[in-house]
Every structure is written in C-alpha cells, then in structure tokens.
PDB file of C-alpha atoms in Angstrom:
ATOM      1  CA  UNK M   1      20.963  10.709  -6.708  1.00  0.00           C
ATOM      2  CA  UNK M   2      21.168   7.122  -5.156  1.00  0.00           C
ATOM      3  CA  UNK M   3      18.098   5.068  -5.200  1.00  0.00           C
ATOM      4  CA  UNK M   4      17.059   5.059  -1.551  1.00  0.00           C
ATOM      5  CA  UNK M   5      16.848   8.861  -2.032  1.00  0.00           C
ATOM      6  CA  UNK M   6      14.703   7.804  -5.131  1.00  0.00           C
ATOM      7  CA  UNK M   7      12.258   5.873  -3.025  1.00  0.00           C
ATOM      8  CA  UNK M   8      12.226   8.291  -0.262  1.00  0.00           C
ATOM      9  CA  UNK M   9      11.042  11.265  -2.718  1.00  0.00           C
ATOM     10  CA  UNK M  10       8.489   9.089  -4.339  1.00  0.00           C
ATOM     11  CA  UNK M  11       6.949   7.788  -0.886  1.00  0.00           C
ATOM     12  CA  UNK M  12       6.675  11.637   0.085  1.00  0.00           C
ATOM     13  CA  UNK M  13       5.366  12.621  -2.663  1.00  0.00           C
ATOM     14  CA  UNK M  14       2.123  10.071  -3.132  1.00  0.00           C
ATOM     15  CA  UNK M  15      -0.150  11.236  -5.785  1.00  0.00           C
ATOM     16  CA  UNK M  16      -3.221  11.810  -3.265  1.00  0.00           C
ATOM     17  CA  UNK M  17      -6.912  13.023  -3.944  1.00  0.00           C
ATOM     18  CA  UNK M  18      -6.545  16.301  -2.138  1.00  0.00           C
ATOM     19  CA  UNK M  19      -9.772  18.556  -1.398  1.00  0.00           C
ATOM     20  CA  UNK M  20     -10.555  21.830   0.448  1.00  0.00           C
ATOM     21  CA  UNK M  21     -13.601  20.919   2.005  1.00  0.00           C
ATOM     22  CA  UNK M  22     -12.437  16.961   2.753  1.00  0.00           C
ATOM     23  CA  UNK M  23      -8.848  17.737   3.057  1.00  0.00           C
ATOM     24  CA  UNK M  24      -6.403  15.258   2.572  1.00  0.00           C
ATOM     25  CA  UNK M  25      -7.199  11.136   1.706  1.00  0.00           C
ATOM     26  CA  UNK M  26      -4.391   9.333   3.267  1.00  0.00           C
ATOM     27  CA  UNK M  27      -4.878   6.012   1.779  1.00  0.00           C
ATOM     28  CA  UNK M  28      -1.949   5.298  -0.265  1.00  0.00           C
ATOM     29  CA  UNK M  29       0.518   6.957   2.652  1.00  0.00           C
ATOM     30  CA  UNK M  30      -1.446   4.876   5.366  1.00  0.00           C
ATOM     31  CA  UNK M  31      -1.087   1.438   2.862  1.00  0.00           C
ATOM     32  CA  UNK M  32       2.491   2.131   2.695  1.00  0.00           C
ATOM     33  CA  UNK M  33       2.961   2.737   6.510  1.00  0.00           C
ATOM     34  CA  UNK M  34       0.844  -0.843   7.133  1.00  0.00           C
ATOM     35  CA  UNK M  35       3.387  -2.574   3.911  1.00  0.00           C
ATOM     36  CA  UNK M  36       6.246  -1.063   5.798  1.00  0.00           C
ATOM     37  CA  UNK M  37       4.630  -2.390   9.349  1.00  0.00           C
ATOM     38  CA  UNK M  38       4.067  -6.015   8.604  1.00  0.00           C
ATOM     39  CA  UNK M  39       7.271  -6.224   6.784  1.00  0.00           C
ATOM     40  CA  UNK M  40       9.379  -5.101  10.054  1.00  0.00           C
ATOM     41  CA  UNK M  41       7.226  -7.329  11.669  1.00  0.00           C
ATOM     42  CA  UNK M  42       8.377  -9.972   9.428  1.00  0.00           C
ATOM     43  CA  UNK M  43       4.729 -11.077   8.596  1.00  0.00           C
ATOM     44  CA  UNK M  44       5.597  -9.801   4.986  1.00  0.00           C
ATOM     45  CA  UNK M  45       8.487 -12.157   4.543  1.00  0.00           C
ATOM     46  CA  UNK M  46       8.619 -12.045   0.426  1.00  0.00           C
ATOM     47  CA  UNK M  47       7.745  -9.630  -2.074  1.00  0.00           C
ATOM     48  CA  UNK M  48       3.989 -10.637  -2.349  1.00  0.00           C
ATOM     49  CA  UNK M  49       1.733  -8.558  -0.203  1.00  0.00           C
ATOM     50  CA  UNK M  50      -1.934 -10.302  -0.454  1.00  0.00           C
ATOM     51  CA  UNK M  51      -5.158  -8.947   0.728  1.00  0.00           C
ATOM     52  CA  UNK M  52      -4.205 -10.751   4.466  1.00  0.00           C
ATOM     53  CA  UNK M  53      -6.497 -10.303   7.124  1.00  0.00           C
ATOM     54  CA  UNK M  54      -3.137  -8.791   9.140  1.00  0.00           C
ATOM     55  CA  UNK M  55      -3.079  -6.242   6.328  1.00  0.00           C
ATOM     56  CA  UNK M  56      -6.568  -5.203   6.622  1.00  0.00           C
ATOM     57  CA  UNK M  57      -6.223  -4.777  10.534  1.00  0.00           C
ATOM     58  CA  UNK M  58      -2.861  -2.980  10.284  1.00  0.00           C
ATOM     59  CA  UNK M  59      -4.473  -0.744   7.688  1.00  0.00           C
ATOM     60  CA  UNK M  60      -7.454  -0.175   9.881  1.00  0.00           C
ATOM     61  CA  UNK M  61      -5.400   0.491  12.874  1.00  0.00           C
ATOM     62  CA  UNK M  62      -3.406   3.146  10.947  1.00  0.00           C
ATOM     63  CA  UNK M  63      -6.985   4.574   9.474  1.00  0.00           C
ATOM     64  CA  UNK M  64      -8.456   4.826  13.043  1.00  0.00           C
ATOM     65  CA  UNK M  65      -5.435   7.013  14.471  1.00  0.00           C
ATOM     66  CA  UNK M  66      -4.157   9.333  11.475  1.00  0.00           C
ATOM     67  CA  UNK M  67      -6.914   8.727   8.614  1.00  0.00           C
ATOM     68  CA  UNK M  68      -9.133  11.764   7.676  1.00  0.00           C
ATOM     69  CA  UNK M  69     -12.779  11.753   9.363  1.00  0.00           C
ATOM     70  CA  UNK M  70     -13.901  13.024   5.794  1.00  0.00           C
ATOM     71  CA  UNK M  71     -12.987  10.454   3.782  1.00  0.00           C
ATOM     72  CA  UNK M  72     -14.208   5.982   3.927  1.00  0.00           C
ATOM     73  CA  UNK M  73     -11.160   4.167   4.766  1.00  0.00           C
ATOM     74  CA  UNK M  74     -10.848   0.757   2.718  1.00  0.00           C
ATOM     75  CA  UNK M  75      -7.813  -1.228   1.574  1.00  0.00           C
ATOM     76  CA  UNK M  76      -9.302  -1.318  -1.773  1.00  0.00           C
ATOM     77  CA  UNK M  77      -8.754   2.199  -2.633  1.00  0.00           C
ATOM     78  CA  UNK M  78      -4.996   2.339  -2.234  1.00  0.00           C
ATOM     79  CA  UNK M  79      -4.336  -1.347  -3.210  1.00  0.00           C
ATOM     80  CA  UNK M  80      -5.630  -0.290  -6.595  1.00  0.00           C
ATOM     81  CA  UNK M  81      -4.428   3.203  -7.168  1.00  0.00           C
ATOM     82  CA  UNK M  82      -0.870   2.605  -5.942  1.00  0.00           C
ATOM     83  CA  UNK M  83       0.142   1.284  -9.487  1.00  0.00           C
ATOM     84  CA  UNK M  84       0.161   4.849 -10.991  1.00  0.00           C
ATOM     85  CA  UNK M  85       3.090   5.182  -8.418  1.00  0.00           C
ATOM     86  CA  UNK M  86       5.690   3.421 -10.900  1.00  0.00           C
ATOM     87  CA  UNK M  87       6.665   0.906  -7.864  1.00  0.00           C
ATOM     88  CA  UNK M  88       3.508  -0.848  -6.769  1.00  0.00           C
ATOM     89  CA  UNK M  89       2.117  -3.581  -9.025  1.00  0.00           C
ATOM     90  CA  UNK M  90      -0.716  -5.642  -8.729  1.00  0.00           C
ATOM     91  CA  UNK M  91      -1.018  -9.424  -9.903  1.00  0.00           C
ATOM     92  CA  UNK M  92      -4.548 -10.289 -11.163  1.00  0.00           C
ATOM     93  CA  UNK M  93      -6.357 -13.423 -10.631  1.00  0.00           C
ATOM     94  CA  UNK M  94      -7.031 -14.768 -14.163  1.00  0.00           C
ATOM     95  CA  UNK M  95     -11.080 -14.175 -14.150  1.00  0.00           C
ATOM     96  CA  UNK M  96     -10.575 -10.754 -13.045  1.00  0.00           C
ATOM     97  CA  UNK M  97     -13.014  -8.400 -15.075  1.00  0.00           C
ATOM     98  CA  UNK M  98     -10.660  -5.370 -15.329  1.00  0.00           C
ATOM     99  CA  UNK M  99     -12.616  -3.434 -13.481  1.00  0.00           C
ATOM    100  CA  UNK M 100     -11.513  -1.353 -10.252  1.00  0.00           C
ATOM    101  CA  UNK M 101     -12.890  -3.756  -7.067  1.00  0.00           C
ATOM    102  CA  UNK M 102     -15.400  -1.426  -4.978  1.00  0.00           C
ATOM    103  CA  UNK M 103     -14.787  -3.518  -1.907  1.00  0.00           C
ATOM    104  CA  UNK M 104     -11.988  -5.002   0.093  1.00  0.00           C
ATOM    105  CA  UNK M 105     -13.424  -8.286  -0.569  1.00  0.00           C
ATOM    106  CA  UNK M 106     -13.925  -7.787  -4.356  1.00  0.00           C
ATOM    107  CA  UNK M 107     -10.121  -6.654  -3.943  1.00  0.00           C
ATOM    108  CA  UNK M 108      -9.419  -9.974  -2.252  1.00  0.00           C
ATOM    109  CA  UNK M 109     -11.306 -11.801  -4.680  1.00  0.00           C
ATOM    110  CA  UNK M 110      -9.905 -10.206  -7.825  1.00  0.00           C
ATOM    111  CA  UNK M 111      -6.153  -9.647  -6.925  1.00  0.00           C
ATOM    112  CA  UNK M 112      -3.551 -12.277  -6.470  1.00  0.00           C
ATOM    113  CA  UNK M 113      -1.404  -9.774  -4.653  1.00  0.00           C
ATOM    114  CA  UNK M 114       0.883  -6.911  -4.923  1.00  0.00           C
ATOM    115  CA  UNK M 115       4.421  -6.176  -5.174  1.00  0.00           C
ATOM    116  CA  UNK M 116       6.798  -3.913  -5.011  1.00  0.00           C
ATOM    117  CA  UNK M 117      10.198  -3.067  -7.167  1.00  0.00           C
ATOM    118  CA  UNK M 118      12.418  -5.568  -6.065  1.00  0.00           C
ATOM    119  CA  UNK M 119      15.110  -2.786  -4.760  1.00  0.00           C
ATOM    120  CA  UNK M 120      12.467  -1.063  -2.629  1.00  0.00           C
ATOM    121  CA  UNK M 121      11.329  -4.019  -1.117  1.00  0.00           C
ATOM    122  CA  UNK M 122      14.984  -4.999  -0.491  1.00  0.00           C
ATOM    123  CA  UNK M 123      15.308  -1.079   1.195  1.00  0.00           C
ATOM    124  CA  UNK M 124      12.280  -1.946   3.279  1.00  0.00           C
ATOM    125  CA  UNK M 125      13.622  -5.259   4.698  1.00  0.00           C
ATOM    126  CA  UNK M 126      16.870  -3.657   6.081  1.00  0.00           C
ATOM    127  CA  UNK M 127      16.189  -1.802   9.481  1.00  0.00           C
ATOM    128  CA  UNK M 128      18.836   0.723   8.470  1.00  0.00           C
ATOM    129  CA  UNK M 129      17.445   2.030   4.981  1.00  0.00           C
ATOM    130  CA  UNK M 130      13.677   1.574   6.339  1.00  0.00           C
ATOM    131  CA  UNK M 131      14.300   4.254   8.889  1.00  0.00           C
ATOM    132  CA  UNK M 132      15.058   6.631   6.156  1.00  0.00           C
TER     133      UNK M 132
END
C-alpha cells in the first residue's frame, strides 16, 4: 500500500468522540478540512500551522455548516487531540504547563504551532494528491 493510500485511510478514519444521544463531534475531520483549506489557498505556505486568526475563521466557517448542534465547536479541542493521530504534532511554547488549553486562546498562548508529517503535508500541497 503506497503512502497517499496511507494518509487517505488515516484521515477517514479520525479517532472521534462518538455518542448516541450527541452523535458525532466533528472536530478533528472539520480541523483537517480548514488545514487542507488554507493550504490550497496558499495561506498555509510551510509546514507550521499556528493558531492564525484565518484558521479560527475557516474552522468556524466549517463548524457553522457541517458541525454537530450537540457538541461546542473550538479549535482547541482538535488542535490538541490530533496528536494521538500519529501525523499531527504540536510544538509547545517553552512555559507551557503541560496541561490540555481549555480555550482557543490558552491554545494560542500555549502552542507554538502544529505540523504535520512532512510527506502528508507534501500530499496536501499538490492539487492532484489533495483531491484524493
């Protein structure tokens, strides 16, 4: 199995809190979609995706049209939990008290910024393999 059919599998199958009664969260898929967004947009130009006022309002944007009524958006959930993906990483600022930020401005204030494996991001630049 190539990589790009690697990727493709592990971006469909996002470990996501999953309830009966609140359904679906849609965070980390709706991060992902805004990552994916900004960098065909070329406003991610490098593999450093910070806590950018674009990616708040692209992940809000997203949130208002496919997120779950049930559930708070926020950046700060995904942008956190998207490391137990094995592709996401985050890069701490060096006071940052190990502890998950509650807030996107805690997130802002204690994350340098993500990144993502340097093939995927590579993927995600090229119009061709971001399609699939």
């Amino acid at each position: 199995m190539d990589n790009l059919t690697l990727y493709c599998q592990k971006l469909s199958n996002l470990n996501v809190s999953n309830s009966k009664k609140r359904g679906t969260a849609l965070h980390k898929p709706i991060l992902i979609l805004s990552v994916i967004d900004l960098i065909s947009r070329d406003i991610i130009e490098i593999n450093e995706i910070k806590v950018s006022d674009e990616l708040i309002e692209t992940f809000e944007k997203y949130w208002q049209i496919i997120g779950s009524h049930s559930y708070t958006g926020g950046l700060h959930y995904p942008f956190f939990h998207l490391q137990s993906e094995g592709f996401w990483y985050l890069e701490f600022k060096p006071d940052f008290n190990g502890l998950q930020p509650k807030t996107t401005n805690k997130l802002k204030q204690a994350v340098e910024c993500a990144y993502l494996d340097s093939e995927l991001f590579e993927f995600l630049k090229n119009e061709t393999t971001r399609r699939e």
